[in-house]
């Protein structure tokens, strides 16, 4: 294992890249999808099960962990890796996105954000310096700058003001992070859907200097076309020799489109949240397991999938346990979804390595457009 943080691109196909992020806790194969372990757990999954799907890295949530059980308690108990029994890399977000979504419960100024806990109403003060301290206490391998993410739609003036505040906070985050060998700090580009603001943000971040660069402020309601419009140019404004991370994305077709445009890392709650609501993601698109068409169907969700849900259980069983509100429903569907996402990432990495990405994307789109298998006709 590497004693330092590093990144190398092994192959490219168009704008798409595949490579490896090296950390003291292991390698992260890129393009990488990071399952979200909001409160030190990927909901309905054991850490060993998450690793078995092929995940090289998890995301932890600074906002939720600072409130409960607190970063100080996690530090006393040996850090987040030991606390949640995950020995691979962990990326923690800064807490900014969650705090910004608490519009009615927060007050923002140049110094930071004062907000009330959604759990018990207690008051907290989050600044770039405090965010860096919390993430240091957690012991995460990749730390994110503290930033403001304005909800879209917003006026260009509001987006510009917010972006420039985030750039000042990025410098303060860099200063507070200090020198931590083996740990990485990522800057976050903002600027809404305006190219000039995105480019200004990229230049400000490059002047400060980071170990990796995130594209923030997307997947917040602007729609896929607008998001892809930004991704058509944004990744190329960031350094080629550093990882590029698209925050909070997304659906399988969002992921494929982002990778084609040069993104190396992504995260989203979608595969685990969908699993808990009876939604399965497959090569043929989304399957709603609560639909009555599945109640007598002995076939697997996806006959080509090797996850435990598809290998050992029928659609009829999955339909039954979801309807009966059995916990195993969330477990099996979440495992399937995370397995599918990691299989998609592996497919993308292989296609880029072999120079056949366009064929892979065409096959991906063709399978999805075909839709789910035909329902069984009972006689």
mmCIF file of C-alpha atoms in Angstrom, residues 55-334:
data_model
loop_
_atom_site.group_PDB
_atom_site.id
_atom_site.type_symbol
_atom_site.label_atom_id
_atom_site.label_comp_id
_atom_site.label_asym_id
_atom_site.label_seq_id
_atom_site.Cartn_x
_atom_site.Cartn_y
_atom_site.Cartn_z
ATOM 1 C CA UNK A 55 -16.636 -0.843 -3.373
ATOM 2 C CA UNK A 56 -13.122 0.517 -2.723
ATOM 3 C CA UNK A 57 -14.232 3.577 -0.720
ATOM 4 C CA UNK A 58 -17.209 4.833 1.305
ATOM 5 C CA UNK A 59 -18.547 8.309 1.983
ATOM 6 C CA UNK A 60 -19.296 9.457 5.532
ATOM 7 C CA UNK A 61 -21.379 12.492 6.419
ATOM 8 C CA UNK A 62 -19.747 15.180 8.548
ATOM 9 C CA UNK A 63 -23.021 16.929 9.427
ATOM 10 C CA UNK A 64 -24.743 13.810 10.760
ATOM 11 C CA UNK A 65 -21.669 12.462 12.554
ATOM 12 C CA UNK A 66 -20.853 15.786 14.254
ATOM 13 C CA UNK A 67 -24.362 15.827 15.743
ATOM 14 C CA UNK A 68 -24.538 12.134 16.615
ATOM 15 C CA UNK A 69 -22.486 10.488 18.063
ATOM 16 C CA UNK A 70 -20.086 13.523 17.710
ATOM 17 C CA UNK A 71 -16.655 13.604 16.119
ATOM 18 C CA UNK A 72 -15.003 13.828 19.537
ATOM 19 C CA UNK A 73 -16.619 10.541 20.650
ATOM 20 C CA UNK A 74 -15.630 8.789 17.406
ATOM 21 C CA UNK A 75 -12.052 10.033 17.893
ATOM 22 C CA UNK A 76 -11.941 8.680 21.466
ATOM 23 C CA UNK A 77 -13.175 5.329 20.148
ATOM 24 C CA UNK A 78 -10.346 5.055 17.621
ATOM 25 C CA UNK A 79 -11.608 6.963 14.591
ATOM 26 C CA UNK A 80 -14.316 6.372 12.024
ATOM 27 C CA UNK A 81 -12.674 3.358 10.327
ATOM 28 C CA UNK A 82 -12.492 1.359 13.565
ATOM 29 C CA UNK A 83 -15.857 2.671 14.783
ATOM 30 C CA UNK A 84 -17.728 1.378 11.732
ATOM 31 C CA UNK A 85 -15.447 -1.592 10.943
ATOM 32 C CA UNK A 86 -14.343 -0.384 7.501
ATOM 33 C CA UNK A 87 -10.605 -0.650 6.823
ATOM 34 C CA UNK A 88 -10.648 0.790 3.296
ATOM 35 C CA UNK A 89 -10.570 4.518 2.419
ATOM 36 C CA UNK A 90 -13.321 6.879 3.585
ATOM 37 C CA UNK A 91 -14.201 10.271 2.095
ATOM 38 C CA UNK A 92 -16.093 12.687 4.310
ATOM 39 C CA UNK A 93 -18.110 15.573 2.939
ATOM 40 C CA UNK A 94 -17.734 18.920 4.674
ATOM 41 C CA UNK A 95 -21.243 19.266 6.106
ATOM 42 C CA UNK A 96 -21.902 22.268 3.896
ATOM 43 C CA UNK A 97 -24.571 20.727 1.689
ATOM 44 C CA UNK A 98 -26.683 19.483 4.617
ATOM 45 C CA UNK A 99 -26.366 22.746 6.514
ATOM 46 C CA UNK A 100 -27.331 24.731 3.414
ATOM 47 C CA UNK A 101 -30.463 22.623 2.999
ATOM 48 C CA UNK A 102 -31.618 23.686 6.483
ATOM 49 C CA UNK A 103 -32.651 27.118 5.211
ATOM 50 C CA UNK A 104 -35.146 27.740 7.996
ATOM 51 C CA UNK A 105 -32.705 26.616 10.688
ATOM 52 C CA UNK A 106 -29.507 28.465 9.724
ATOM 53 C CA UNK A 107 -27.853 31.867 9.617
ATOM 54 C CA UNK A 108 -24.978 32.393 7.194
ATOM 55 C CA UNK A 109 -22.215 35.020 7.270
ATOM 56 C CA UNK A 110 -18.595 35.385 6.149
ATOM 57 C CA UNK A 111 -17.293 33.422 9.120
ATOM 58 C CA UNK A 112 -19.509 30.366 8.681
ATOM 59 C CA UNK A 113 -22.962 29.037 9.445
ATOM 60 C CA UNK A 114 -24.893 28.946 12.698
ATOM 61 C CA UNK A 115 -27.593 26.306 12.623
ATOM 62 C CA UNK A 116 -29.950 24.296 14.781
ATOM 63 C CA UNK A 117 -29.764 20.523 14.888
ATOM 64 C CA UNK A 118 -32.618 18.740 13.156
ATOM 65 C CA UNK A 119 -32.374 16.116 15.938
ATOM 66 C CA UNK A 120 -32.798 18.140 19.131
ATOM 67 C CA UNK A 121 -32.747 21.818 18.167
ATOM 68 C CA UNK A 122 -29.348 22.430 19.769
ATOM 69 C CA UNK A 123 -27.340 25.269 18.232
ATOM 70 C CA UNK A 124 -24.044 24.672 16.405
ATOM 71 C CA UNK A 125 -21.463 26.818 14.638
ATOM 72 C CA UNK A 126 -19.792 25.392 11.532
ATOM 73 C CA UNK A 127 -16.884 27.165 9.867
ATOM 74 C CA UNK A 128 -14.170 26.018 7.453
ATOM 75 C CA UNK A 129 -11.841 25.581 10.435
ATOM 76 C CA UNK A 130 -14.372 23.587 12.471
ATOM 77 C CA UNK A 131 -15.201 21.394 9.439
ATOM 78 C CA UNK A 132 -11.493 20.569 9.035
ATOM 79 C CA UNK A 133 -11.249 19.793 12.768
ATOM 80 C CA UNK A 134 -14.265 17.458 12.659
ATOM 81 C CA UNK A 135 -12.937 15.602 9.625
ATOM 82 C CA UNK A 136 -9.511 15.278 11.284
ATOM 83 C CA UNK A 137 -11.163 13.777 14.384
ATOM 84 C CA UNK A 138 -13.078 11.340 12.176
ATOM 85 C CA UNK A 139 -9.796 10.321 10.528
ATOM 86 C CA UNK A 140 -11.120 10.304 6.970
ATOM 87 C CA UNK A 141 -8.672 9.693 4.134
ATOM 88 C CA UNK A 142 -10.185 12.279 1.783
ATOM 89 C CA UNK A 143 -11.426 15.530 3.336
ATOM 90 C CA UNK A 144 -13.701 17.978 1.534
ATOM 91 C CA UNK A 145 -13.475 21.778 1.796
ATOM 92 C CA UNK A 146 -16.288 23.606 3.521
ATOM 93 C CA UNK A 147 -18.403 25.340 0.897
ATOM 94 C CA UNK A 148 -21.813 26.812 0.268
ATOM 95 C CA UNK A 149 -24.048 25.101 -2.244
ATOM 96 C CA UNK A 150 -26.878 27.407 -3.333
ATOM 97 C CA UNK A 151 -30.091 25.680 -4.320
ATOM 98 C CA UNK A 152 -31.056 26.119 -7.948
ATOM 99 C CA UNK A 153 -32.783 27.990 -9.452
ATOM 100 C CA UNK A 154 -30.912 31.087 -8.269
ATOM 101 C CA UNK A 155 -29.990 34.321 -9.993
ATOM 102 C CA UNK A 156 -26.535 34.560 -11.551
ATOM 103 C CA UNK A 157 -25.655 37.281 -9.033
ATOM 104 C CA UNK A 158 -26.621 34.992 -6.138
ATOM 105 C CA UNK A 159 -24.602 32.113 -7.613
ATOM 106 C CA UNK A 160 -21.573 34.360 -8.151
ATOM 107 C CA UNK A 161 -21.698 35.714 -4.598
ATOM 108 C CA UNK A 162 -22.023 32.214 -3.183
ATOM 109 C CA UNK A 163 -19.187 30.826 -5.338
ATOM 110 C CA UNK A 164 -16.772 33.581 -4.279
ATOM 111 C CA UNK A 165 -17.627 32.976 -0.619
ATOM 112 C CA UNK A 166 -16.906 29.274 -1.176
ATOM 113 C CA UNK A 167 -13.525 30.165 -2.703
ATOM 114 C CA UNK A 168 -12.604 32.233 0.362
ATOM 115 C CA UNK A 169 -13.710 29.309 2.528
ATOM 116 C CA UNK A 170 -11.613 26.981 0.334
ATOM 117 C CA UNK A 171 -8.482 28.992 1.211
ATOM 118 C CA UNK A 172 -9.387 28.887 4.913
ATOM 119 C CA UNK A 173 -10.018 25.124 4.643
ATOM 120 C CA UNK A 174 -6.590 24.664 3.015
ATOM 121 C CA UNK A 175 -4.909 26.709 5.759
ATOM 122 C CA UNK A 176 -6.712 24.825 8.552
ATOM 123 C CA UNK A 177 -6.076 21.394 7.004
ATOM 124 C CA UNK A 178 -2.330 21.917 7.268
ATOM 125 C CA UNK A 179 0.190 19.192 6.455
ATOM 126 C CA UNK A 180 -1.306 15.721 6.948
ATOM 127 C CA UNK A 181 0.735 13.080 5.066
ATOM 128 C CA UNK A 182 -1.411 10.252 3.741
ATOM 129 C CA UNK A 183 -4.589 12.349 3.916
ATOM 130 C CA UNK A 184 -5.976 14.392 1.016
ATOM 131 C CA UNK A 185 -7.956 17.624 0.801
ATOM 132 C CA UNK A 186 -10.260 18.236 -2.171
ATOM 133 C CA UNK A 187 -11.443 21.657 -3.311
ATOM 134 C CA UNK A 188 -14.988 22.099 -4.595
ATOM 135 C CA UNK A 189 -15.836 24.014 -7.772
ATOM 136 C CA UNK A 190 -19.075 26.004 -7.701
ATOM 137 C CA UNK A 191 -20.707 28.393 -10.164
ATOM 138 C CA UNK A 192 -24.112 26.955 -10.988
ATOM 139 C CA UNK A 193 -24.665 26.440 -14.715
ATOM 140 C CA UNK A 194 -22.694 29.538 -15.820
ATOM 141 C CA UNK A 195 -19.458 28.674 -17.624
ATOM 142 C CA UNK A 196 -17.653 31.911 -16.725
ATOM 143 C CA UNK A 197 -18.345 31.383 -13.016
ATOM 144 C CA UNK A 198 -17.262 27.733 -13.197
ATOM 145 C CA UNK A 199 -14.012 28.765 -14.877
ATOM 146 C CA UNK A 200 -13.414 31.506 -12.300
ATOM 147 C CA UNK A 201 -13.959 28.953 -9.532
ATOM 148 C CA UNK A 202 -11.572 26.454 -11.148
ATOM 149 C CA UNK A 203 -8.830 29.080 -11.423
ATOM 150 C CA UNK A 204 -9.275 30.089 -7.774
ATOM 151 C CA UNK A 205 -9.026 26.458 -6.621
ATOM 152 C CA UNK A 206 -5.954 25.745 -8.758
ATOM 153 C CA UNK A 207 -4.246 28.838 -7.308
ATOM 154 C CA UNK A 208 -4.790 27.468 -3.792
ATOM 155 C CA UNK A 209 -3.744 23.923 -4.745
ATOM 156 C CA UNK A 210 -5.534 20.714 -3.732
ATOM 157 C CA UNK A 211 -5.000 16.946 -3.869
ATOM 158 C CA UNK A 212 -8.204 16.525 -5.878
ATOM 159 C CA UNK A 213 -11.046 18.618 -7.219
ATOM 160 C CA UNK A 214 -14.796 18.206 -6.914
ATOM 161 C CA UNK A 215 -17.552 19.579 -9.108
ATOM 162 C CA UNK A 216 -20.238 20.710 -6.681
ATOM 163 C CA UNK A 217 -23.602 22.378 -7.037
ATOM 164 C CA UNK A 218 -25.028 19.917 -9.575
ATOM 165 C CA UNK A 219 -27.727 17.246 -9.163
ATOM 166 C CA UNK A 220 -29.642 19.825 -7.112
ATOM 167 C CA UNK A 221 -32.657 20.182 -9.371
ATOM 168 C CA UNK A 222 -31.209 21.599 -12.587
ATOM 169 C CA UNK A 223 -31.985 18.476 -14.665
ATOM 170 C CA UNK A 224 -29.708 16.090 -16.549
ATOM 171 C CA UNK A 225 -29.382 18.204 -19.700
ATOM 172 C CA UNK A 226 -28.166 21.227 -17.719
ATOM 173 C CA UNK A 227 -25.827 19.037 -15.655
ATOM 174 C CA UNK A 228 -24.304 17.468 -18.773
ATOM 175 C CA UNK A 229 -24.011 20.956 -20.251
ATOM 176 C CA UNK A 230 -21.716 21.921 -17.357
ATOM 177 C CA UNK A 231 -19.827 18.612 -17.515
ATOM 178 C CA UNK A 232 -19.122 19.174 -21.210
ATOM 179 C CA UNK A 233 -16.462 21.705 -20.129
ATOM 180 C CA UNK A 234 -16.025 21.720 -16.325
ATOM 181 C CA UNK A 235 -13.784 18.633 -15.845
ATOM 182 C CA UNK A 236 -11.311 19.939 -18.414
ATOM 183 C CA UNK A 237 -10.862 23.192 -16.443
ATOM 184 C CA UNK A 238 -9.393 21.118 -13.579
ATOM 185 C CA UNK A 239 -5.862 19.647 -13.397
ATOM 186 C CA UNK A 240 -5.372 16.479 -15.475
ATOM 187 C CA UNK A 241 -3.133 14.870 -12.865
ATOM 188 C CA UNK A 242 -5.673 15.070 -10.006
ATOM 189 C CA UNK A 243 -8.915 13.132 -9.386
ATOM 190 C CA UNK A 244 -12.181 14.784 -10.442
ATOM 191 C CA UNK A 245 -15.168 14.089 -8.214
ATOM 192 C CA UNK A 246 -18.795 14.819 -9.184
ATOM 193 C CA UNK A 247 -20.730 15.166 -5.946
ATOM 194 C CA UNK A 248 -24.140 13.576 -5.387
ATOM 195 C CA UNK A 249 -24.556 11.714 -8.698
ATOM 196 C CA UNK A 250 -26.568 9.721 -9.457
ATOM 197 C CA UNK A 251 -28.695 7.464 -11.625
ATOM 198 C CA UNK A 252 -26.880 4.933 -13.821
ATOM 199 C CA UNK A 253 -27.299 7.039 -16.972
ATOM 200 C CA UNK A 254 -26.029 10.105 -15.058
ATOM 201 C CA UNK A 255 -22.934 8.119 -14.060
ATOM 202 C CA UNK A 256 -22.220 6.886 -17.578
ATOM 203 C CA UNK A 257 -22.658 10.394 -18.979
ATOM 204 C CA UNK A 258 -20.346 11.855 -16.332
ATOM 205 C CA UNK A 259 -17.628 9.265 -16.944
ATOM 206 C CA UNK A 260 -17.771 9.909 -20.700
ATOM 207 C CA UNK A 261 -17.167 13.590 -19.893
ATOM 208 C CA UNK A 262 -14.073 12.965 -17.759
ATOM 209 C CA UNK A 263 -15.292 12.404 -14.177
ATOM 210 C CA UNK A 264 -13.356 9.972 -11.941
ATOM 211 C CA UNK A 265 -15.445 9.712 -8.753
ATOM 212 C CA UNK A 266 -19.131 9.876 -7.808
ATOM 213 C CA UNK A 267 -21.383 9.219 -4.814
ATOM 214 C CA UNK A 268 -25.116 8.977 -4.288
ATOM 215 C CA UNK A 269 -27.641 7.653 -1.768
ATOM 216 C CA UNK A 270 -29.814 6.411 -4.633
ATOM 217 C CA UNK A 271 -28.888 2.686 -4.712
ATOM 218 C CA UNK A 272 -29.368 2.261 -0.964
ATOM 219 C CA UNK A 273 -32.415 4.537 -0.666
ATOM 220 C CA UNK A 274 -34.050 2.840 -3.652
ATOM 221 C CA UNK A 275 -33.427 -0.555 -2.095
ATOM 222 C CA UNK A 276 -35.405 0.453 0.972
ATOM 223 C CA UNK A 277 -38.360 1.626 -1.149
ATOM 224 C CA UNK A 278 -38.665 -1.466 -3.344
ATOM 225 C CA UNK A 279 -36.780 -0.094 -6.362
ATOM 226 C CA UNK A 280 -34.131 -2.212 -8.081
ATOM 227 C CA UNK A 281 -31.672 -0.926 -10.685
ATOM 228 C CA UNK A 282 -30.862 -3.453 -13.393
ATOM 229 C CA UNK A 283 -29.309 -3.595 -16.852
ATOM 230 C CA UNK A 284 -32.852 -3.195 -18.178
ATOM 231 C CA UNK A 285 -33.588 -0.107 -16.103
ATOM 232 C CA UNK A 286 -35.590 0.280 -12.915
ATOM 233 C CA UNK A 287 -37.781 -2.515 -11.510
ATOM 234 C CA UNK A 288 -40.501 -1.713 -8.976
ATOM 235 C CA UNK A 289 -40.665 -4.925 -6.934
ATOM 236 C CA UNK A 290 -43.890 -3.908 -5.178
ATOM 237 C CA UNK A 291 -45.860 -4.217 -8.412
ATOM 238 C CA UNK A 292 -48.326 -7.122 -8.446
ATOM 239 C CA UNK A 293 -46.836 -8.492 -11.704
ATOM 240 C CA UNK A 294 -43.970 -9.985 -9.646
ATOM 241 C CA UNK A 295 -46.018 -11.903 -7.053
ATOM 242 C CA UNK A 296 -45.998 -15.244 -8.935
ATOM 243 C CA UNK A 297 -42.725 -14.757 -10.817
ATOM 244 C CA UNK A 298 -40.071 -17.413 -9.994
ATOM 245 C CA UNK A 299 -37.379 -15.665 -12.070
ATOM 246 C CA UNK A 300 -34.564 -13.550 -10.587
ATOM 247 C CA UNK A 301 -34.468 -9.766 -10.785
ATOM 248 C CA UNK A 302 -31.650 -10.084 -13.315
ATOM 249 C CA UNK A 303 -30.597 -13.496 -14.594
ATOM 250 C CA UNK A 304 -27.088 -12.209 -15.425
ATOM 251 C CA UNK A 305 -26.482 -10.743 -11.956
ATOM 252 C CA UNK A 306 -24.410 -12.669 -9.387
ATOM 253 C CA UNK A 307 -25.526 -10.801 -6.248
ATOM 254 C CA UNK A 308 -27.237 -12.841 -3.465
ATOM 255 C CA UNK A 309 -30.677 -11.373 -4.268
ATOM 256 C CA UNK A 310 -30.503 -12.573 -7.876
ATOM 257 C CA UNK A 311 -28.598 -15.799 -7.227
ATOM 258 C CA UNK A 312 -30.778 -17.116 -4.408
ATOM 259 C CA UNK A 313 -34.203 -15.452 -4.506
ATOM 260 C CA UNK A 314 -37.084 -14.990 -6.918
ATOM 261 C CA UNK A 315 -38.982 -11.852 -7.840
ATOM 262 C CA UNK A 316 -41.962 -13.444 -6.090
ATOM 263 C CA UNK A 317 -40.019 -13.724 -2.830
ATOM 264 C CA UNK A 318 -38.641 -10.194 -3.086
ATOM 265 C CA UNK A 319 -42.166 -8.910 -3.756
ATOM 266 C CA UNK A 320 -43.483 -10.832 -0.738
ATOM 267 C CA UNK A 321 -40.876 -9.628 1.785
ATOM 268 C CA UNK A 322 -41.252 -6.038 0.630
ATOM 269 C CA UNK A 323 -45.041 -6.209 1.008
ATOM 270 C CA UNK A 324 -44.614 -7.889 4.413
ATOM 271 C CA UNK A 325 -42.193 -5.113 5.443
ATOM 272 C CA UNK A 326 -39.510 -7.633 6.325
ATOM 273 C CA UNK A 327 -36.020 -6.241 6.949
ATOM 274 C CA UNK A 328 -34.491 -8.724 4.509
ATOM 275 C CA UNK A 329 -36.209 -6.827 1.691
ATOM 276 C CA UNK A 330 -34.065 -3.723 2.293
ATOM 277 C CA UNK A 331 -30.974 -5.892 2.740
ATOM 278 C CA UNK A 332 -31.349 -7.848 -0.495
ATOM 279 C CA UNK A 333 -32.458 -4.975 -2.717
ATOM 280 C CA UNK A 334 -29.740 -2.653 -1.401
#
